[in-house]
GROMACS .gro file of C-alpha atoms in nm:
model
  273
    1MET     CA    1   0.003  -0.012   0.015
    2LYS     CA    2   0.279   0.241   0.109
    3LYS     CA    3   0.472   0.165  -0.231
    4MET     CA    4   0.146   0.233  -0.441
    5ILE     CA    5   0.082   0.587  -0.228
    6THR     CA    6   0.450   0.669  -0.301
    7MET     CA    7   0.395   0.585  -0.676
    8ALA     CA    8   0.071   0.801  -0.699
    9LEU     CA    9   0.262   1.094  -0.537
   10VAL     CA   10   0.531   1.098  -0.794
   11LEU     CA   11   0.298   1.074  -1.075
   12VAL     CA   12   0.123   1.381  -0.933
   13MET     CA   13   0.448   1.573  -0.903
   14ALA     CA   14   0.544   1.479  -1.252
   15PHE     CA   15   0.213   1.608  -1.391
   16ALA     CA   16   0.249   1.939  -1.185
   17VAL     CA   17   0.593   1.983  -1.343
   18THR     CA   18   0.462   1.909  -1.692
   19ALA     CA   19   0.180   2.157  -1.637
   20CYS     CA   20   0.401   2.410  -1.511
   21ASP     CA   21   0.636   2.344  -1.809
   22ASN     CA   22   0.371   2.395  -2.058
   23SER     CA   23   0.259   2.725  -1.874
   24ASP     CA   24   0.618   2.848  -1.906
   25ASP     CA   25   0.644   2.756  -2.277
   26LYS     CA   26   0.313   2.923  -2.403
   27SER     CA   27   0.446   3.247  -2.169
   28ALA     CA   28   0.755   3.207  -2.333
   29GLY     CA   29   0.628   3.183  -2.673
   30GLN     CA   30   0.487   3.520  -2.660
   31THR     CA   31   0.654   3.821  -2.824
   32GLU     CA   32   0.636   4.126  -2.598
   33LEU     CA   33   0.546   4.438  -2.799
   34PHE     CA   34   0.640   4.739  -2.662
   35ILE     CA   35   0.417   5.081  -2.741
   36SER     CA   36   0.457   5.417  -2.609
   37ALA     CA   37   0.106   5.592  -2.679
   38ALA     CA   38  -0.011   5.951  -2.570
   39ALA     CA   39  -0.196   5.960  -2.251
   40SER     CA   40  -0.522   6.021  -2.417
   41MET     CA   41  -0.518   5.676  -2.582
   42THR     CA   42  -0.564   5.499  -2.271
   43GLU     CA   43  -0.872   5.386  -2.253
   44THR     CA   44  -0.915   5.292  -2.631
   45LEU     CA   45  -0.599   5.110  -2.667
   46GLU     CA   46  -0.632   4.900  -2.349
   47GLU     CA   47  -0.977   4.809  -2.485
   48ILE     CA   48  -0.819   4.721  -2.840
   49ALA     CA   49  -0.565   4.519  -2.654
   50ASP     CA   50  -0.814   4.275  -2.585
   51LEU     CA   51  -0.944   4.238  -2.927
   52TYR     CA   52  -0.625   4.185  -3.066
   53ALA     CA   53  -0.539   3.929  -2.780
   54ILE     CA   54  -0.792   3.720  -2.971
   55VAL     CA   55  -0.649   3.800  -3.347
   56GLU     CA   56  -0.297   3.763  -3.212
   57PRO     CA   57  -0.282   3.542  -2.946
   58ASN     CA   58   0.123   3.524  -2.918
   59VAL     CA   59   0.166   3.908  -2.904
   60LYS     CA   60   0.152   4.075  -2.545
   61LEU     CA   61   0.090   4.421  -2.582
   62VAL     CA   62   0.295   4.623  -2.300
   63PHE     CA   63   0.184   4.982  -2.284
   64THR     CA   64   0.370   5.287  -2.143
   65PHE     CA   65   0.136   5.613  -2.140
   66ASP     CA   66   0.193   5.950  -2.097
   67SER     CA   67   0.262   6.285  -2.266
   68SER     CA   68   0.391   6.274  -2.590
   69GLY     CA   69   0.716   6.499  -2.486
   70THR     CA   70   0.796   6.265  -2.185
   71LEU     CA   71   0.756   5.967  -2.425
   72LYS     CA   72   0.988   6.120  -2.699
   73THR     CA   73   1.252   6.170  -2.413
   74GLN     CA   74   1.231   5.812  -2.288
   75ILE     CA   75   1.277   5.689  -2.634
   76GLN     CA   76   1.558   5.906  -2.698
   77GLU     CA   77   1.710   5.801  -2.377
   78GLY     CA   78   1.687   5.420  -2.479
   79ALA     CA   79   1.352   5.325  -2.348
   80GLU     CA   80   1.249   4.996  -2.497
   81CYS     CA   81   0.995   5.087  -2.751
   82ASP     CA   82   0.868   4.924  -3.088
   83LEU     CA   83   0.585   5.167  -3.176
   84PHE     CA   84   0.528   5.528  -3.082
   85ILE     CA   85   0.198   5.703  -3.111
   86SER     CA   86   0.195   6.062  -3.032
   87ALA     CA   87  -0.073   6.315  -3.000
   88GLY     CA   88   0.110   6.550  -3.193
   89GLN     CA   89   0.340   6.596  -3.501
   90LYS     CA   90   0.619   6.785  -3.330
   91GLN     CA   91   0.724   6.505  -3.095
   92MET     CA   92   0.725   6.249  -3.391
   93ASP     CA   93   0.917   6.508  -3.579
   94GLN     CA   94   1.173   6.517  -3.335
   95LEU     CA   95   1.266   6.147  -3.379
   96ASP     CA   96   1.216   6.159  -3.795
   97ILE     CA   97   1.555   6.216  -3.950
   98THR     CA   98   1.340   6.301  -4.279
   99ALA     CA   99   1.164   6.608  -4.088
  100SER     CA  100   1.282   6.974  -4.097
  101GLU     CA  101   1.588   7.020  -3.903
  102THR     CA  102   1.422   7.339  -3.714
  103VAL     CA  103   1.221   7.087  -3.560
  104ASN     CA  104   1.451   6.764  -3.544
  105THR     CA  105   1.721   6.994  -3.432
  106GLU     CA  106   1.921   6.697  -3.267
  107LYS     CA  107   1.915   6.538  -3.599
  108LEU     CA  108   1.749   6.193  -3.442
  109ASP     CA  109   1.702   5.912  -3.623
  110PHE     CA  110   1.448   5.677  -3.481
  111VAL     CA  111   1.154   5.644  -3.727
  112LYS     CA  112   1.149   5.364  -3.942
  113ASP     CA  113   1.116   5.464  -4.298
  114THR     CA  114   0.782   5.433  -4.487
  115THR     CA  115   0.611   5.329  -4.152
  116ARG     CA  116   0.502   5.649  -4.035
  117ILE     CA  117   0.129   5.744  -4.097
  118ASN     CA  118  -0.131   5.972  -3.932
  119LEU     CA  119  -0.348   5.727  -3.745
  120LEU     CA  120  -0.608   5.939  -3.592
  121GLU     CA  121  -0.775   6.297  -3.561
  122ASN     CA  122  -0.881   6.431  -3.206
  123ARG     CA  123  -1.070   6.750  -3.140
  124VAL     CA  124  -0.958   7.038  -2.882
  125THR     CA  125  -1.237   7.083  -2.618
  126LEU     CA  126  -1.355   7.344  -2.356
  127VAL     CA  127  -1.468   7.118  -2.059
  128VAL     CA  128  -1.634   7.252  -1.723
  129PRO     CA  129  -1.709   7.077  -1.372
  130GLU     CA  130  -2.004   6.942  -1.253
  131ASN     CA  131  -2.274   7.245  -1.239
  132ASN     CA  132  -2.061   7.497  -1.457
  133PRO     CA  133  -1.990   7.699  -1.141
  134LYS     CA  134  -1.849   8.008  -1.349
  135ASN     CA  135  -2.106   7.964  -1.608
  136ILE     CA  136  -1.827   7.919  -1.897
  137ASN     CA  137  -2.038   7.857  -2.199
  138SER     CA  138  -1.767   7.934  -2.510
  139PHE     CA  139  -1.387   7.975  -2.601
  140ASN     CA  140  -1.524   8.332  -2.641
  141GLY     CA  141  -1.659   8.340  -2.318
  142LEU     CA  142  -1.340   8.209  -2.188
  143LYS     CA  143  -1.162   8.477  -2.320
  144ASP     CA  144  -1.399   8.726  -2.142
  145ALA     CA  145  -1.343   8.552  -1.814
  146LEU     CA  146  -0.964   8.526  -1.826
  147SER     CA  147  -0.920   8.887  -1.912
  148ASN     CA  148  -1.202   9.010  -1.669
  149GLY     CA  149  -1.316   8.775  -1.422
  150ASN     CA  150  -1.181   8.592  -1.143
  151ILE     CA  151  -1.113   8.245  -1.303
  152LEU     CA  152  -0.898   7.949  -1.288
  153MET     CA  153  -0.837   7.725  -1.603
  154ALA     CA  154  -0.642   7.448  -1.634
  155MET     CA  155  -0.401   7.367  -1.937
  156GLY     CA  156  -0.137   7.123  -2.031
  157ASN     CA  157   0.219   7.220  -1.963
  158SER     CA  158   0.447   7.375  -2.303
  159ASP     CA  159   0.600   7.049  -2.364
  160VAL     CA  160   0.296   6.813  -2.412
  161PRO     CA  161   0.046   6.844  -2.734
  162VAL     CA  162  -0.257   6.949  -2.549
  163GLY     CA  163  -0.078   7.220  -2.376
  164GLN     CA  164   0.059   7.349  -2.710
  165TYR     CA  165  -0.280   7.378  -2.870
  166THR     CA  166  -0.402   7.564  -2.582
  167GLN     CA  167  -0.119   7.818  -2.628
  168LYS     CA  168  -0.226   7.853  -2.995
  169ILE     CA  169  -0.598   7.929  -2.840
  170LEU     CA  170  -0.474   8.173  -2.620
  171GLU     CA  171  -0.263   8.332  -2.934
  172TYR     CA  172  -0.555   8.354  -3.122
  173PHE     CA  173  -0.757   8.574  -2.871
  174GLN     CA  174  -0.451   8.764  -2.809
  175LEU     CA  175  -0.403   8.638  -2.440
  176ASN     CA  176  -0.086   8.662  -2.276
  177GLU     CA  177  -0.010   8.308  -2.117
  178GLN     CA  178   0.270   8.432  -1.879
  179THR     CA  179   0.047   8.710  -1.740
  180LEU     CA  180  -0.246   8.485  -1.702
  181ALA     CA  181  -0.029   8.254  -1.522
  182THR     CA  182   0.141   8.500  -1.312
  183SER     CA  183  -0.214   8.637  -1.177
  184GLY     CA  184  -0.336   8.298  -1.087
  185LYS     CA  185  -0.574   8.225  -1.366
  186ILE     CA  186  -0.387   7.937  -1.519
  187THR     CA  187  -0.271   7.596  -1.353
  188TYR     CA  188  -0.109   7.323  -1.559
  189GLY     CA  189  -0.080   6.942  -1.583
  190SER     CA  190   0.200   6.737  -1.719
  191ASN     CA  191  -0.034   6.544  -1.961
  192VAL     CA  192  -0.383   6.570  -2.057
  193LYS     CA  193  -0.497   6.303  -1.771
  194GLU     CA  194  -0.374   6.540  -1.518
  195VAL     CA  195  -0.572   6.829  -1.645
  196THR     CA  196  -0.883   6.627  -1.699
  197THR     CA  197  -0.852   6.518  -1.314
  198GLN     CA  198  -0.819   6.883  -1.208
  199VAL     CA  199  -1.163   6.970  -1.411
  200SER     CA  200  -1.321   6.635  -1.275
  201GLU     CA  201  -1.236   6.713  -0.913
  202ALA     CA  202  -1.367   7.099  -0.983
  203SER     CA  203  -1.026   7.214  -0.850
  204VAL     CA  204  -1.045   7.458  -1.141
  205ASP     CA  205  -1.317   7.651  -1.300
  206CYS     CA  206  -1.276   7.483  -1.660
  207GLY     CA  207  -1.005   7.302  -1.888
  208VAL     CA  208  -0.866   7.259  -2.225
  209ILE     CA  209  -0.836   6.889  -2.330
  210TYR     CA  210  -0.938   6.651  -2.601
  211CYS     CA  211  -1.296   6.534  -2.667
  212THR     CA  212  -1.192   6.161  -2.605
  213ASP     CA  213  -1.097   6.250  -2.259
  214ALA     CA  214  -1.382   6.456  -2.204
  215PHE     CA  215  -1.580   6.139  -2.308
  216SER     CA  216  -1.392   5.895  -2.097
  217ALA     CA  217  -1.421   6.114  -1.784
  218LYS     CA  218  -1.803   6.185  -1.854
  219LEU     CA  219  -1.721   6.559  -1.827
  220THR     CA  220  -1.927   6.825  -2.013
  221VAL     CA  221  -1.808   6.994  -2.338
  222VAL     CA  222  -1.911   7.343  -2.365
  223ASP     CA  223  -1.727   7.424  -2.704
  224TYR     CA  224  -1.485   7.271  -2.948
  225ALA     CA  225  -1.166   7.475  -3.103
  226THR     CA  226  -1.194   7.538  -3.445
  227THR     CA  227  -0.900   7.473  -3.698
  228GLU     CA  228  -0.825   7.859  -3.712
  229MET     CA  229  -0.791   7.850  -3.307
  230CYS     CA  230  -0.507   7.561  -3.299
  231GLY     CA  231  -0.504   7.373  -3.642
  232GLN     CA  232  -0.582   6.996  -3.666
  233VAL     CA  233  -0.507   6.753  -3.381
  234ILE     CA  234  -0.333   6.483  -3.567
  235TYR     CA  235  -0.208   6.154  -3.389
  236PRO     CA  236   0.127   5.997  -3.604
  237ALA     CA  237   0.210   5.663  -3.560
  238ALA     CA  238   0.552   5.478  -3.660
  239VAL     CA  239   0.776   5.185  -3.620
  240LEU     CA  240   1.063   5.261  -3.437
  241LYS     CA  241   1.434   5.157  -3.619
  242THR     CA  242   1.561   5.075  -3.242
  243GLY     CA  243   1.269   4.843  -3.191
  244LYS     CA  244   1.350   4.457  -3.137
  245ASN     CA  245   1.000   4.336  -3.304
  246GLN     CA  246   0.958   4.574  -3.617
  247GLU     CA  247   0.739   4.354  -3.819
  248THR     CA  248   0.523   4.275  -3.504
  249ALA     CA  249   0.486   4.640  -3.463
  250GLN     CA  250   0.384   4.669  -3.824
  251LYS     CA  251   0.115   4.405  -3.815
  252PHE     CA  252  -0.033   4.573  -3.495
  253LEU     CA  253  -0.004   4.912  -3.666
  254ASP     CA  254  -0.219   4.790  -3.955
  255TYR     CA  255  -0.459   4.660  -3.729
  256LEU     CA  256  -0.530   4.967  -3.555
  257ALA     CA  257  -0.629   5.105  -3.898
  258THR     CA  258  -0.880   4.838  -3.928
  259GLY     CA  259  -1.245   4.894  -3.924
  260GLU     CA  260  -1.260   4.686  -3.592
  261ALA     CA  261  -0.979   4.899  -3.422
  262MET     CA  262  -1.131   5.217  -3.572
  263ALA     CA  263  -1.468   5.157  -3.426
  264VAL     CA  264  -1.330   5.166  -3.085
  265PHE     CA  265  -1.123   5.469  -3.157
  266GLU     CA  266  -1.488   5.645  -3.319
  267LYS     CA  267  -1.676   5.560  -2.991
  268VAL     CA  268  -1.488   5.805  -2.779
  269GLY     CA  269  -1.443   6.082  -3.060
  270PHE     CA  270  -1.163   6.008  -3.272
  271SER     CA  271  -1.179   6.003  -3.646
  272LYS     CA  272  -0.976   5.932  -3.943
  273PRO     CA  273  -0.757   6.199  -4.071
   0.00000   0.00000   0.00000
C-alpha cells in the first residue's frame, strides 16, 4: 500500500511539473511588443488590446502611456519601444530624420522609413466641472473670463501637445499666457489626464482637453476649438528603428487602421484624419 501511495505521489508531482513547463512554454512563446502612446489613448488602446489578443494570441502588448513629450524623451534616452503613437506631429518629427531640421534640431533618427502614418484625428475641447459654477459656455466666454473675471483654467504644460494646442488658442484670442499664469488664472498639468482630473475634481473652473478624454471622464463639453484656433489635432504613429520587433509592430499598426480598431477609436470621439 505504501509503495502504491509513493508511486501516486510521484505521478502527481510529475504531472504538476509538466503543467508548469507547458505554462512556461506558452508564456515564453509570446512576443512582447512595447508601445509608447499618448496618455489620451489609454482607454481605447486597452480595449483594443483585448481584441488583439484574439487576433494575435502570441503577442503581448506592453503599453507606456504619458505625454508625447515625455515619451519622446524616454525613447531618445533608450527606453524599450517598438511603436510610438504621438498626440502631436512635433514630438514625432523630433525623432524623424526626414523632418525639418528646425524641428528635429538634434538630428535624431528613430523612425523607420515608410512606416509613419497619420493614424487619428482628435478635437480640442473646453470642459467644465459639474454644474459649471462660473457659467463658462464657449471659448469666447473663456476669453472674457480670463481677461476680466476671477477664474482658474487648467491646461497642459508647454512641452505636451494639449498644452501647445491651448497656447495657440490663447494666441488666437490675443491673451498673454505668462500674464495669466502670474495672476493666478492658469494652472498646469504634465499630461492631458492631469488636466482632466483637475476639472473632474472641480479644483479649477474649466480646462482645455481632448474630446476623447472628456468622453472617458464624462465631463461636460461646452465648446470645440476650430482649426483656425489651433489647427488640426493629428496623431502620427510609426515603427521605430531601435525596436526589437519591427515586423510585429508593423502588424499591430496595420491592425489599428482596420475597421474593428477604428470602431473603438470612433466611439470616444477619434476620427480618421
